[in-house]
Amino acid sequence: MEHRVPSVLVAALLVSSSIIGLATAQPPRPGTETNGLTENESATLWSRDSDRYVSQQDYQQQYG
């Protein structure tokens, strides 16, 4: 019984930290990321849609 309390505590901390991390995730503001991705590539990653690649020219035509 003594080993069960730390295991439950560790499991609770793991679950709560995972939920908090997912809840606070926000996409970066345009122009602030320094990861080498184009605006189109960043939007595709953060959109949670299918990761179909769209060329930069097609993206500009569709979204301005």
PDB file of N, CA and C in Angstrom:
ATOM      1  N   MET A   1       0.812  -1.189   0.000  1.00  0.00           N
ATOM      2  CA  MET A   1       0.000   0.000   0.000  1.00  0.00           C
ATOM      3  C   MET A   1       0.860   1.260   0.000  1.00  0.00           C
ATOM      4  N   GLU A   2       2.047   1.190   0.625  1.00  0.00           N
ATOM      5  CA  GLU A   2       2.904   2.366   0.706  1.00  0.00           C
ATOM      6  C   GLU A   2       3.437   2.773  -0.668  1.00  0.00           C
ATOM      7  N   HIS A   3       3.633   1.831  -1.576  1.00  0.00           N
ATOM      8  CA  HIS A   3       4.159   2.145  -2.903  1.00  0.00           C
ATOM      9  C   HIS A   3       3.079   2.688  -3.821  1.00  0.00           C
ATOM     10  N   ARG A   4       1.842   2.486  -3.471  1.00  0.00           N
ATOM     11  CA  ARG A   4       0.741   2.898  -4.338  1.00  0.00           C
ATOM     12  C   ARG A   4       0.558   4.415  -4.332  1.00  0.00           C
ATOM     13  N   VAL A   5       0.741   5.064  -3.209  1.00  0.00           N
ATOM     14  CA  VAL A   5       0.542   6.511  -3.103  1.00  0.00           C
ATOM     15  C   VAL A   5       1.485   7.272  -4.030  1.00  0.00           C
ATOM     16  N   PRO A   6       2.790   7.004  -4.031  1.00  0.00           N
ATOM     17  CA  PRO A   6       3.663   7.724  -4.968  1.00  0.00           C
ATOM     18  C   PRO A   6       3.307   7.447  -6.432  1.00  0.00           C
ATOM     19  N   SER A   7       2.905   6.228  -6.750  1.00  0.00           N
ATOM     20  CA  SER A   7       2.538   5.903  -8.127  1.00  0.00           C
ATOM     21  C   SER A   7       1.318   6.692  -8.571  1.00  0.00           C
ATOM     22  N   VAL A   8       0.329   6.795  -7.706  1.00  0.00           N
ATOM     23  CA  VAL A   8      -0.877   7.556  -8.024  1.00  0.00           C
ATOM     24  C   VAL A   8      -0.536   9.035  -8.160  1.00  0.00           C
ATOM     25  N   LEU A   9       0.314   9.540  -7.299  1.00  0.00           N
ATOM     26  CA  LEU A   9       0.718  10.943  -7.359  1.00  0.00           C
ATOM     27  C   LEU A   9       1.465  11.246  -8.657  1.00  0.00           C
ATOM     28  N   VAL A  10       2.379  10.388  -9.040  1.00  0.00           N
ATOM     29  CA  VAL A  10       3.128  10.577 -10.286  1.00  0.00           C
ATOM     30  C   VAL A  10       2.184  10.520 -11.483  1.00  0.00           C
ATOM     31  N   ALA A  11       1.258   9.588 -11.487  1.00  0.00           N
ATOM     32  CA  ALA A  11       0.299   9.479 -12.587  1.00  0.00           C
ATOM     33  C   ALA A  11      -0.576  10.726 -12.670  1.00  0.00           C
ATOM     34  N   ALA A  12      -1.029  11.234 -11.535  1.00  0.00           N
ATOM     35  CA  ALA A  12      -1.860  12.442 -11.524  1.00  0.00           C
ATOM     36  C   ALA A  12      -1.082  13.652 -12.036  1.00  0.00           C
ATOM     37  N   LEU A  13       0.167  13.787 -11.638  1.00  0.00           N
ATOM     38  CA  LEU A  13       0.995  14.893 -12.126  1.00  0.00           C
ATOM     39  C   LEU A  13       1.247  14.789 -13.626  1.00  0.00           C
ATOM     40  N   LEU A  14       1.465  13.597 -14.113  1.00  0.00           N
ATOM     41  CA  LEU A  14       1.694  13.390 -15.541  1.00  0.00           C
ATOM     42  C   LEU A  14       0.465  13.768 -16.359  1.00  0.00           C
ATOM     43  N   VAL A  15      -0.697  13.334 -15.926  1.00  0.00           N
ATOM     44  CA  VAL A  15      -1.938  13.650 -16.639  1.00  0.00           C
ATOM     45  C   VAL A  15      -2.216  15.144 -16.595  1.00  0.00           C
ATOM     46  N   SER A  16      -2.084  15.759 -15.430  1.00  0.00           N
ATOM     47  CA  SER A  16      -2.383  17.190 -15.326  1.00  0.00           C
ATOM     48  C   SER A  16      -1.399  18.033 -16.134  1.00  0.00           C
ATOM     49  N   SER A  17      -0.129  17.672 -16.154  1.00  0.00           N
ATOM     50  CA  SER A  17       0.831  18.451 -16.938  1.00  0.00           C
ATOM     51  C   SER A  17       0.585  18.290 -18.432  1.00  0.00           C
ATOM     52  N   SER A  18       0.141  17.130 -18.860  1.00  0.00           N
ATOM     53  CA  SER A  18      -0.183  16.927 -20.277  1.00  0.00           C
ATOM     54  C   SER A  18      -1.374  17.770 -20.691  1.00  0.00           C
ATOM     55  N   ILE A  19      -2.400  17.807 -19.863  1.00  0.00           N
ATOM     56  CA  ILE A  19      -3.602  18.587 -20.172  1.00  0.00           C
ATOM     57  C   ILE A  19      -3.285  20.075 -20.186  1.00  0.00           C
ATOM     58  N   ILE A  20      -2.531  20.536 -19.234  1.00  0.00           N
ATOM     59  CA  ILE A  20      -2.173  21.962 -19.173  1.00  0.00           C
ATOM     60  C   ILE A  20      -1.340  22.347 -20.394  1.00  0.00           C
ATOM     61  N   GLY A  21      -0.415  21.508 -20.796  1.00  0.00           N
ATOM     62  CA  GLY A  21       0.409  21.796 -21.967  1.00  0.00           C
ATOM     63  C   GLY A  21      -0.407  21.901 -23.237  1.00  0.00           C
ATOM     64  N   LEU A  22      -1.375  21.030 -23.412  1.00  0.00           N
ATOM     65  CA  LEU A  22      -2.227  21.082 -24.598  1.00  0.00           C
ATOM     66  C   LEU A  22      -3.163  22.279 -24.569  1.00  0.00           C
ATOM     67  N   ALA A  23      -3.655  22.626 -23.409  1.00  0.00           N
ATOM     68  CA  ALA A  23      -4.616  23.727 -23.301  1.00  0.00           C
ATOM     69  C   ALA A  23      -3.972  25.085 -23.537  1.00  0.00           C
ATOM     70  N   THR A  24      -2.695  25.212 -23.272  1.00  0.00           N
ATOM     71  CA  THR A  24      -2.044  26.513 -23.405  1.00  0.00           C
ATOM     72  C   THR A  24      -1.323  26.702 -24.734  1.00  0.00           C
ATOM     73  N   ALA A  25      -1.338  25.709 -25.607  1.00  0.00           N
ATOM     74  CA  ALA A  25      -0.650  25.831 -26.897  1.00  0.00           C
ATOM     75  C   ALA A  25      -1.367  26.837 -27.786  1.00  0.00           C
ATOM     76  N   GLN A  26      -0.629  27.775 -28.307  1.00  0.00           N
ATOM     77  CA  GLN A  26      -1.176  28.789 -29.205  1.00  0.00           C
ATOM     78  C   GLN A  26      -0.243  28.940 -30.394  1.00  0.00           C
ATOM     79  N   PRO A  27      -0.806  29.129 -31.578  1.00  0.00           N
ATOM     80  CA  PRO A  27       0.068  29.322 -32.733  1.00  0.00           C
ATOM     81  C   PRO A  27       0.815  30.646 -32.629  1.00  0.00           C
ATOM     82  N   PRO A  28       1.994  30.730 -33.183  1.00  0.00           N
ATOM     83  CA  PRO A  28       2.751  31.980 -33.122  1.00  0.00           C
ATOM     84  C   PRO A  28       2.112  33.053 -33.990  1.00  0.00           C
ATOM     85  N   ARG A  29       2.322  34.310 -33.621  1.00  0.00           N
ATOM     86  CA  ARG A  29       1.835  35.418 -34.446  1.00  0.00           C
ATOM     87  C   ARG A  29       2.636  35.455 -35.732  1.00  0.00           C
ATOM     88  N   PRO A  30       2.011  35.837 -36.843  1.00  0.00           N
ATOM     89  CA  PRO A  30       2.747  35.897 -38.108  1.00  0.00           C
ATOM     90  C   PRO A  30       3.965  36.814 -38.000  1.00  0.00           C
ATOM     91  N   GLY A  31       5.060  36.359 -38.530  1.00  0.00           N
ATOM     92  CA  GLY A  31       6.276  37.154 -38.547  1.00  0.00           C
ATOM     93  C   GLY A  31       7.123  37.053 -37.296  1.00  0.00           C
ATOM     94  N   THR A  32       6.668  36.320 -36.273  1.00  0.00           N
ATOM     95  CA  THR A  32       7.434  36.233 -35.031  1.00  0.00           C
ATOM     96  C   THR A  32       8.217  34.936 -34.908  1.00  0.00           C
ATOM     97  N   GLU A  33       7.891  33.949 -35.715  1.00  0.00           N
ATOM     98  CA  GLU A  33       8.597  32.682 -35.601  1.00  0.00           C
ATOM     99  C   GLU A  33       9.904  32.739 -36.388  1.00  0.00           C
ATOM    100  N   THR A  34      10.913  32.126 -35.847  1.00  0.00           N
ATOM    101  CA  THR A  34      12.225  32.119 -36.498  1.00  0.00           C
ATOM    102  C   THR A  34      12.637  30.681 -36.779  1.00  0.00           C
ATOM    103  N   ASN A  35      11.709  29.905 -37.311  1.00  0.00           N
ATOM    104  CA  ASN A  35      11.969  28.497 -37.539  1.00  0.00           C
ATOM    105  C   ASN A  35      12.272  28.164 -38.992  1.00  0.00           C
ATOM    106  N   GLY A  36      12.312  29.164 -39.872  1.00  0.00           N
ATOM    107  CA  GLY A  36      12.634  28.918 -41.264  1.00  0.00           C
ATOM    108  C   GLY A  36      11.460  28.481 -42.116  1.00  0.00           C
ATOM    109  N   LEU A  37      10.276  28.373 -41.525  1.00  0.00           N
ATOM    110  CA  LEU A  37       9.096  27.991 -42.290  1.00  0.00           C
ATOM    111  C   LEU A  37       8.453  29.221 -42.912  1.00  0.00           C
ATOM    112  N   THR A  38       7.812  29.030 -44.055  1.00  0.00           N
ATOM    113  CA  THR A  38       7.064  30.130 -44.655  1.00  0.00           C
ATOM    114  C   THR A  38       5.756  30.308 -43.893  1.00  0.00           C
ATOM    115  N   GLU A  39       5.064  31.397 -44.144  1.00  0.00           N
ATOM    116  CA  GLU A  39       3.767  31.634 -43.496  1.00  0.00           C
ATOM    117  C   GLU A  39       2.797  30.508 -43.827  1.00  0.00           C
ATOM    118  N   ASN A  40       2.836  30.030 -45.055  1.00  0.00           N
ATOM    119  CA  ASN A  40       1.978  28.939 -45.493  1.00  0.00           C
ATOM    120  C   ASN A  40       2.276  27.664 -44.715  1.00  0.00           C
ATOM    121  N   GLU A  41       3.543  27.328 -44.559  1.00  0.00           N
ATOM    122  CA  GLU A  41       3.916  26.107 -43.853  1.00  0.00           C
ATOM    123  C   GLU A  41       3.525  26.178 -42.379  1.00  0.00           C
ATOM    124  N   SER A  42       3.702  27.328 -41.750  1.00  0.00           N
ATOM    125  CA  SER A  42       3.301  27.487 -40.347  1.00  0.00           C
ATOM    126  C   SER A  42       1.795  27.347 -40.193  1.00  0.00           C
ATOM    127  N   ALA A  43       1.044  27.973 -41.090  1.00  0.00           N
ATOM    128  CA  ALA A  43      -0.417  27.889 -41.021  1.00  0.00           C
ATOM    129  C   ALA A  43      -0.885  26.456 -41.215  1.00  0.00           C
ATOM    130  N   THR A  44      -0.241  25.726 -42.105  1.00  0.00           N
ATOM    131  CA  THR A  44      -0.611  24.331 -42.338  1.00  0.00           C
ATOM    132  C   THR A  44      -0.367  23.491 -41.094  1.00  0.00           C
ATOM    133  N   LEU A  45       0.749  23.713 -40.424  1.00  0.00           N
ATOM    134  CA  LEU A  45       1.055  22.942 -39.224  1.00  0.00           C
ATOM    135  C   LEU A  45       0.084  23.232 -38.085  1.00  0.00           C
ATOM    136  N   TRP A  46      -0.314  24.491 -37.914  1.00  0.00           N
ATOM    137  CA  TRP A  46      -1.171  24.872 -36.802  1.00  0.00           C
ATOM    138  C   TRP A  46      -2.655  24.701 -37.091  1.00  0.00           C
ATOM    139  N   SER A  47      -3.045  24.457 -38.329  1.00  0.00           N
ATOM    140  CA  SER A  47      -4.462  24.397 -38.682  1.00  0.00           C
ATOM    141  C   SER A  47      -5.134  23.115 -38.229  1.00  0.00           C
ATOM    142  N   ARG A  48      -4.372  22.076 -37.983  1.00  0.00           N
ATOM    143  CA  ARG A  48      -4.884  20.760 -37.608  1.00  0.00           C
ATOM    144  C   ARG A  48      -5.712  20.130 -38.722  1.00  0.00           C
ATOM    145  N   ASP A  49      -5.555  20.621 -39.923  1.00  0.00           N
ATOM    146  CA  ASP A  49      -6.169  20.004 -41.091  1.00  0.00           C
ATOM    147  C   ASP A  49      -5.180  19.000 -41.660  1.00  0.00           C
ATOM    148  N   SER A  50      -5.553  18.406 -42.791  1.00  0.00           N
ATOM    149  CA  SER A  50      -4.610  17.495 -43.434  1.00  0.00           C
ATOM    150  C   SER A  50      -3.369  18.285 -43.839  1.00  0.00           C
ATOM    151  N   ASP A  51      -2.248  17.646 -43.800  1.00  0.00           N
ATOM    152  CA  ASP A  51      -0.986  18.326 -44.068  1.00  0.00           C
ATOM    153  C   ASP A  51      -0.645  18.335 -45.557  1.00  0.00           C
ATOM    154  N   ARG A  52      -1.617  18.613 -46.388  1.00  0.00           N
ATOM    155  CA  ARG A  52      -1.401  18.716 -47.828  1.00  0.00           C
ATOM    156  C   ARG A  52      -0.640  19.999 -48.096  1.00  0.00           C
ATOM    157  N   TYR A  53       0.465  19.906 -48.825  1.00  0.00           N
ATOM    158  CA  TYR A  53       1.284  21.084 -49.096  1.00  0.00           C
ATOM    159  C   TYR A  53       0.642  21.928 -50.184  1.00  0.00           C
ATOM    160  N   VAL A  54       0.619  23.229 -49.970  1.00  0.00           N
ATOM    161  CA  VAL A  54       0.126  24.199 -50.943  1.00  0.00           C
ATOM    162  C   VAL A  54       1.300  25.111 -51.267  1.00  0.00           C
ATOM    163  N   SER A  55       1.520  25.360 -52.541  1.00  0.00           N
ATOM    164  CA  SER A  55       2.647  26.213 -52.915  1.00  0.00           C
ATOM    165  C   SER A  55       2.427  27.625 -52.380  1.00  0.00           C
ATOM    166  N   GLN A  56       3.512  28.372 -52.262  1.00  0.00           N
ATOM    167  CA  GLN A  56       3.429  29.736 -51.745  1.00  0.00           C
ATOM    168  C   GLN A  56       2.534  30.597 -52.636  1.00  0.00           C
ATOM    169  N   GLN A  57       2.602  30.394 -53.936  1.00  0.00           N
ATOM    170  CA  GLN A  57       1.780  31.167 -54.874  1.00  0.00           C
ATOM    171  C   GLN A  57       0.295  30.844 -54.683  1.00  0.00           C
ATOM    172  N   ASP A  58      -0.052  29.565 -54.552  1.00  0.00           N
ATOM    173  CA  ASP A  58      -1.448  29.185 -54.323  1.00  0.00           C
ATOM    174  C   ASP A  58      -1.954  29.737 -52.992  1.00  0.00           C
ATOM    175  N   TYR A  59      -1.097  29.712 -51.976  1.00  0.00           N
ATOM    176  CA  TYR A  59      -1.486  30.240 -50.668  1.00  0.00           C
ATOM    177  C   TYR A  59      -1.789  31.732 -50.755  1.00  0.00           C
ATOM    178  N   GLN A  60      -0.935  32.475 -51.438  1.00  0.00           N
ATOM    179  CA  GLN A  60      -1.153  33.918 -51.576  1.00  0.00           C
ATOM    180  C   GLN A  60      -2.440  34.214 -52.329  1.00  0.00           C
ATOM    181  N   GLN A  61      -2.750  33.425 -53.355  1.00  0.00           N
ATOM    182  CA  GLN A  61      -3.988  33.627 -54.103  1.00  0.00           C
ATOM    183  C   GLN A  61      -5.211  33.341 -53.244  1.00  0.00           C
ATOM    184  N   GLN A  62      -5.129  32.319 -52.415  1.00  0.00           N
ATOM    185  CA  GLN A  62      -6.280  31.924 -51.610  1.00  0.00           C
ATOM    186  C   GLN A  62      -6.472  32.815 -50.384  1.00  0.00           C
ATOM    187  N   TYR A  63      -5.397  33.187 -49.705  1.00  0.00           N
ATOM    188  CA  TYR A  63      -5.512  33.904 -48.438  1.00  0.00           C
ATOM    189  C   TYR A  63      -5.024  35.350 -48.491  1.00  0.00           C
ATOM    190  N   GLY A  64      -4.515  35.769 -49.614  1.00  0.00           N
ATOM    191  CA  GLY A  64      -4.111  37.169 -49.746  1.00  0.00           C
ATOM    192  C   GLY A  64      -2.731  37.388 -49.415  1.00  0.00           C
TER     193      GLY A  64
END
